[in-house]
Coordinates of C-alpha atoms in Angstrom, one line a residue:
M1 CA 13.8 -15.9 -21.2
D2 CA 14.2 -18.0 -18.0
W3 CA 15.7 -15.5 -15.5
T4 CA 15.1 -17.9 -12.6
K5 CA 18.2 -20.0 -13.5
D6 CA 20.4 -17.0 -12.3
L7 CA 18.8 -16.9 -8.9
P8 CA 20.8 -18.1 -5.9
D9 CA 19.7 -21.2 -3.8
D10 CA 21.0 -20.0 -0.5
F11 CA 18.5 -17.3 0.5
D12 CA 16.0 -17.1 3.4
L13 CA 13.3 -14.8 2.2
V14 CA 11.5 -13.9 -1.1
Y15 CA 9.9 -10.4 -1.4
N16 CA 7.6 -10.0 -4.4
L17 CA 6.9 -6.3 -4.9
A18 CA 6.7 -6.2 -8.7
G19 CA 3.8 -4.6 -10.6
A20 CA 3.0 -1.8 -13.0
S21 CA 2.5 1.6 -11.4
L22 CA -1.0 2.8 -10.4
N23 CA 0.0 6.4 -11.3
N24 CA -0.6 6.2 -15.0
K25 CA -4.0 6.7 -16.8
W26 CA -6.3 3.8 -16.3
T27 CA -7.2 2.8 -19.8
E28 CA -8.7 -0.6 -20.2
E29 CA -5.4 -1.7 -21.7
Y30 CA -3.4 -0.3 -18.8
K31 CA -5.7 -1.8 -16.2
E32 CA -4.9 -5.2 -17.8
L33 CA -1.2 -4.4 -17.5
I34 CA -1.7 -3.5 -13.8
L35 CA -3.2 -7.0 -13.2
S36 CA -1.1 -9.1 -15.5
S37 CA 2.2 -7.6 -14.3
R38 CA 1.4 -8.7 -10.8
L39 CA 0.0 -12.1 -11.6
N40 CA 2.7 -13.1 -14.1
M41 CA 5.6 -12.4 -11.7
T42 CA 3.8 -14.1 -8.8
N43 CA 3.0 -17.2 -10.9
M44 CA 6.6 -17.4 -12.2
L45 CA 8.0 -17.2 -8.7
C46 CA 5.6 -19.8 -7.4
K47 CA 6.5 -22.2 -10.2
W48 CA 10.2 -21.6 -9.7
L49 CA 10.0 -22.4 -5.9
E50 CA 7.9 -25.5 -6.6
K51 CA 10.2 -26.8 -9.2
S52 CA 13.4 -26.0 -7.3
G53 CA 12.3 -27.5 -4.1
I54 CA 13.7 -24.4 -2.3
K55 CA 11.7 -23.6 0.9
P56 CA 12.4 -20.0 2.1
L57 CA 11.4 -18.9 5.6
A58 CA 8.7 -16.7 4.1
F59 CA 7.3 -15.4 0.8
I60 CA 6.3 -11.8 1.4
N61 CA 3.9 -10.6 -1.3
A62 CA 2.9 -7.0 -1.9
S63 CA -0.7 -6.1 -1.7
A64 CA -2.8 -3.0 -0.8
V65 CA -5.4 -1.6 1.6
G66 CA -7.6 -1.3 -1.5
Y67 CA -8.7 -4.8 -0.5
Y68 CA -11.1 -3.2 2.0
P69 CA -14.3 -1.3 1.0
T70 CA -14.1 2.5 1.2
S71 CA -15.9 4.0 4.2
E72 CA -15.9 7.1 6.2
I73 CA -17.2 5.4 9.4
V74 CA -15.8 1.8 9.5
E75 CA -12.4 0.8 10.7
Y76 CA -10.8 -2.4 9.3
D77 CA -8.1 -4.7 10.4
E78 CA -6.7 -8.0 9.1
F79 CA -9.5 -10.0 10.6
D80 CA -12.1 -8.3 8.4
K81 CA -12.7 -10.6 5.4
L82 CA -15.1 -8.3 3.6
S83 CA -13.4 -7.0 0.5
S84 CA -14.5 -4.2 -1.9
T85 CA -15.9 -4.8 -5.4
N86 CA -13.9 -2.2 -7.3
F87 CA -11.0 -2.7 -9.8
L88 CA -8.3 -2.4 -7.1
S89 CA -9.9 -4.9 -4.8
D90 CA -10.2 -7.4 -7.7
V91 CA -6.5 -6.9 -8.4
V92 CA -5.6 -7.5 -4.7
N93 CA -7.8 -10.6 -4.4
Q94 CA -6.3 -12.2 -7.5
W95 CA -2.8 -11.2 -6.5
E96 CA -3.1 -12.7 -3.0
A97 CA -4.8 -15.8 -4.4
A98 CA -1.8 -16.4 -6.7
A99 CA 0.7 -16.2 -3.8
A100 CA -1.5 -18.4 -1.6
K101 CA -0.6 -21.4 -3.7
L102 CA 2.7 -21.5 -1.9
E103 CA 1.0 -22.3 1.4
M104 CA 0.4 -25.8 0.0
L105 CA 4.2 -26.2 -0.2
G106 CA 4.5 -25.4 3.5
I107 CA 5.9 -21.9 2.9
R108 CA 4.8 -19.1 5.2
V109 CA 3.1 -16.5 3.0
V110 CA 2.5 -12.9 4.0
Y111 CA 0.3 -10.4 2.2
S112 CA 1.7 -6.9 3.0
R113 CA -1.2 -4.6 2.4
F114 CA 0.4 -1.2 1.9
G115 CA -1.4 2.0 2.7
L116 CA -0.5 5.4 1.3
V117 CA 3.3 5.3 1.4
L118 CA 4.9 8.7 2.2
D119 CA 8.3 9.2 0.4
K120 CA 9.9 12.5 -0.6
D121 CA 10.7 11.5 -4.2
N122 CA 8.2 8.8 -5.1
G123 CA 4.5 8.0 -4.8
A124 CA 1.6 10.4 -4.2
L125 CA 3.3 12.8 -1.7
P126 CA 5.5 14.7 -4.2
T127 CA 2.4 15.5 -6.3
M128 CA 0.5 16.6 -3.2
A129 CA 3.4 18.8 -2.1
K130 CA 3.6 20.5 -5.5
L131 CA 0.0 21.8 -5.1
Y132 CA 0.9 23.3 -1.7
K133 CA 4.1 24.8 -3.0
A134 CA 2.0 26.4 -5.8
N135 CA -0.4 27.8 -3.1
I136 CA -3.3 25.7 -4.3
G137 CA -3.3 23.0 -1.6
G138 CA -6.4 22.1 0.5
D139 CA -9.3 19.7 0.9
I140 CA -10.1 17.2 -1.8
G141 CA -13.8 16.3 -2.2
T142 CA -15.4 16.2 1.2
G143 CA -12.1 16.0 3.0
K144 CA -13.7 13.3 5.2
Q145 CA -12.1 10.3 3.4
W146 CA -9.6 8.4 5.4
Y147 CA -5.9 8.2 4.5
S148 CA -4.2 5.2 5.9
W149 CA -0.7 6.4 5.4
V150 CA 2.8 5.1 6.4
H151 CA 6.3 6.5 6.3
I152 CA 8.6 4.7 3.8
D153 CA 11.2 3.9 6.5
D154 CA 8.5 2.2 8.5
V155 CA 7.5 0.2 5.4
I156 CA 11.1 -1.1 5.0
N157 CA 11.4 -1.9 8.7
A158 CA 8.0 -3.6 8.7
L159 CA 9.0 -5.8 5.7
L160 CA 12.2 -6.9 7.5
F161 CA 10.3 -7.5 10.7
I162 CA 7.7 -9.6 8.9
G163 CA 10.4 -11.6 7.3
V164 CA 12.1 -12.7 10.5
N165 CA 9.0 -13.0 12.7
Q166 CA 7.9 -16.6 12.1
E167 CA 4.7 -16.0 14.0
V168 CA 3.4 -13.6 11.3
S169 CA 1.5 -15.0 8.3
G170 CA -1.5 -14.1 6.1
P171 CA -2.6 -10.4 5.6
V172 CA -0.6 -7.7 7.3
N173 CA -1.7 -4.1 7.1
V174 CA 1.4 -1.9 6.6
T175 CA -0.1 1.4 7.8
A176 CA 0.7 3.8 10.6
P177 CA -1.1 3.3 13.9
V178 CA -2.8 6.7 13.7
Q179 CA -4.8 7.2 10.5
V180 CA -6.2 10.6 9.5
R181 CA -8.9 12.1 7.3
Q182 CA -7.9 14.0 4.2
H183 CA -8.6 17.4 5.7
E184 CA -6.4 16.6 8.6
F185 CA -3.7 15.4 6.3
S186 CA -3.9 18.7 4.4
K187 CA -3.5 20.7 7.6
V188 CA -0.4 18.9 8.6
L189 CA 1.2 19.1 5.2
S190 CA 0.4 22.8 4.8
A191 CA 1.8 23.6 8.2
V192 CA 5.1 21.7 7.7
L193 CA 5.6 23.3 4.2
G194 CA 4.5 26.7 5.5
K195 CA 1.9 27.1 2.8
P196 CA -1.8 28.0 2.7
N197 CA -4.5 25.4 3.0
F198 CA -7.7 27.0 1.6
F199 CA -8.1 25.7 -2.0
K200 CA -10.9 23.1 -2.2
T201 CA -11.0 20.7 -5.1
P202 CA -14.5 19.2 -5.7
A203 CA -14.7 15.5 -6.2
F204 CA -16.4 15.8 -9.7
L205 CA -13.3 17.7 -11.0
I206 CA -11.0 15.0 -9.7
D207 CA -13.2 12.4 -11.4
K208 CA -13.1 14.3 -14.6
V209 CA -9.3 14.5 -14.6
L210 CA -8.4 11.1 -13.2
G211 CA -11.4 9.0 -14.2
E212 CA -11.6 5.7 -12.3
R213 CA -8.2 6.4 -10.7
A214 CA -9.8 9.2 -8.8
L215 CA -10.9 6.8 -6.0
L216 CA -7.3 6.8 -4.8
V217 CA -7.7 10.3 -3.5
T218 CA -11.5 11.0 -3.2
E219 CA -12.3 7.8 -1.3
G220 CA -10.5 5.9 1.4
Q221 CA -10.6 3.4 4.2
K222 CA -9.4 3.5 7.8
V223 CA -7.1 0.5 8.0
H224 CA -5.6 -0.4 11.4
P225 CA -2.2 -2.4 11.6
R226 CA -3.4 -4.8 14.2
V227 CA -1.0 -7.6 13.4
L228 CA 2.1 -5.4 13.5
L229 CA 1.0 -3.7 16.8
N230 CA 0.1 -7.1 18.4
S231 CA 3.6 -8.3 17.3
D232 CA 5.2 -5.4 19.1
F233 CA 6.5 -3.7 15.9
K234 CA 8.1 -0.3 16.8
Y235 CA 7.3 2.6 14.5
L236 CA 9.8 5.3 13.8
Y237 CA 7.0 7.7 12.8
P238 CA 3.7 6.7 14.4
T239 CA 2.1 10.1 13.8
L240 CA 1.6 12.1 10.6
E241 CA 3.3 15.1 12.1
Q242 CA 6.4 13.2 12.8
A243 CA 6.4 11.6 9.3
I244 CA 5.9 14.8 7.3
E245 CA 8.4 16.7 9.4
D246 CA 11.1 14.1 8.9
I247 CA 10.5 14.0 5.1
Y248 CA 10.5 17.8 4.7
S249 CA 12.9 18.8 7.5

């Protein structure tokens, strides 16, 4: 089915955010779906733009901070080219490479590398909150792993900002300016919810339950949004306290 024939030809921006969720069990079959769902959509959009001759102001492609290696001591920004070697990094590299083909058509391409998006109803935060509401919240693993989080409203505003700012291209870290370690994240979430924060979940237990997907919570990277800050993007929720309080106020 050729759905591209129904697309308009009078638009300015293309946002490609499609892809299978990371929140399901990572069987080998599902890992293939995670990758193929992203590459197939990106390749279809690229072929459509090339064939139609339409040249939008920008092609904003979703991506992830999983591009960077996990570390408890290193801080990364968009100028760091060292990517990790795990499954998520491989997905990100292939996804960005697929979108990069449009640069040869003279189209501005942006790779929006999302961090941990905080939203009341979707993503990881509702699952985390359930643990605290059940009085079993606390540190995960060592608690020293970095969470490069960002409020959903700042994600939306950043995407709009990137679209109209013609000076922005290439990778853009969509994270808050103040990253926190997991144990700091726990303290803030427990305080806002008014729930205890003493239950510690060892990493081996998370690994047993989640398998390879456990790296999403037991490991992390400190990812700085240098491009957004250098471009004078204004955050609504620059600190975790502000973000969590807004979501659960």
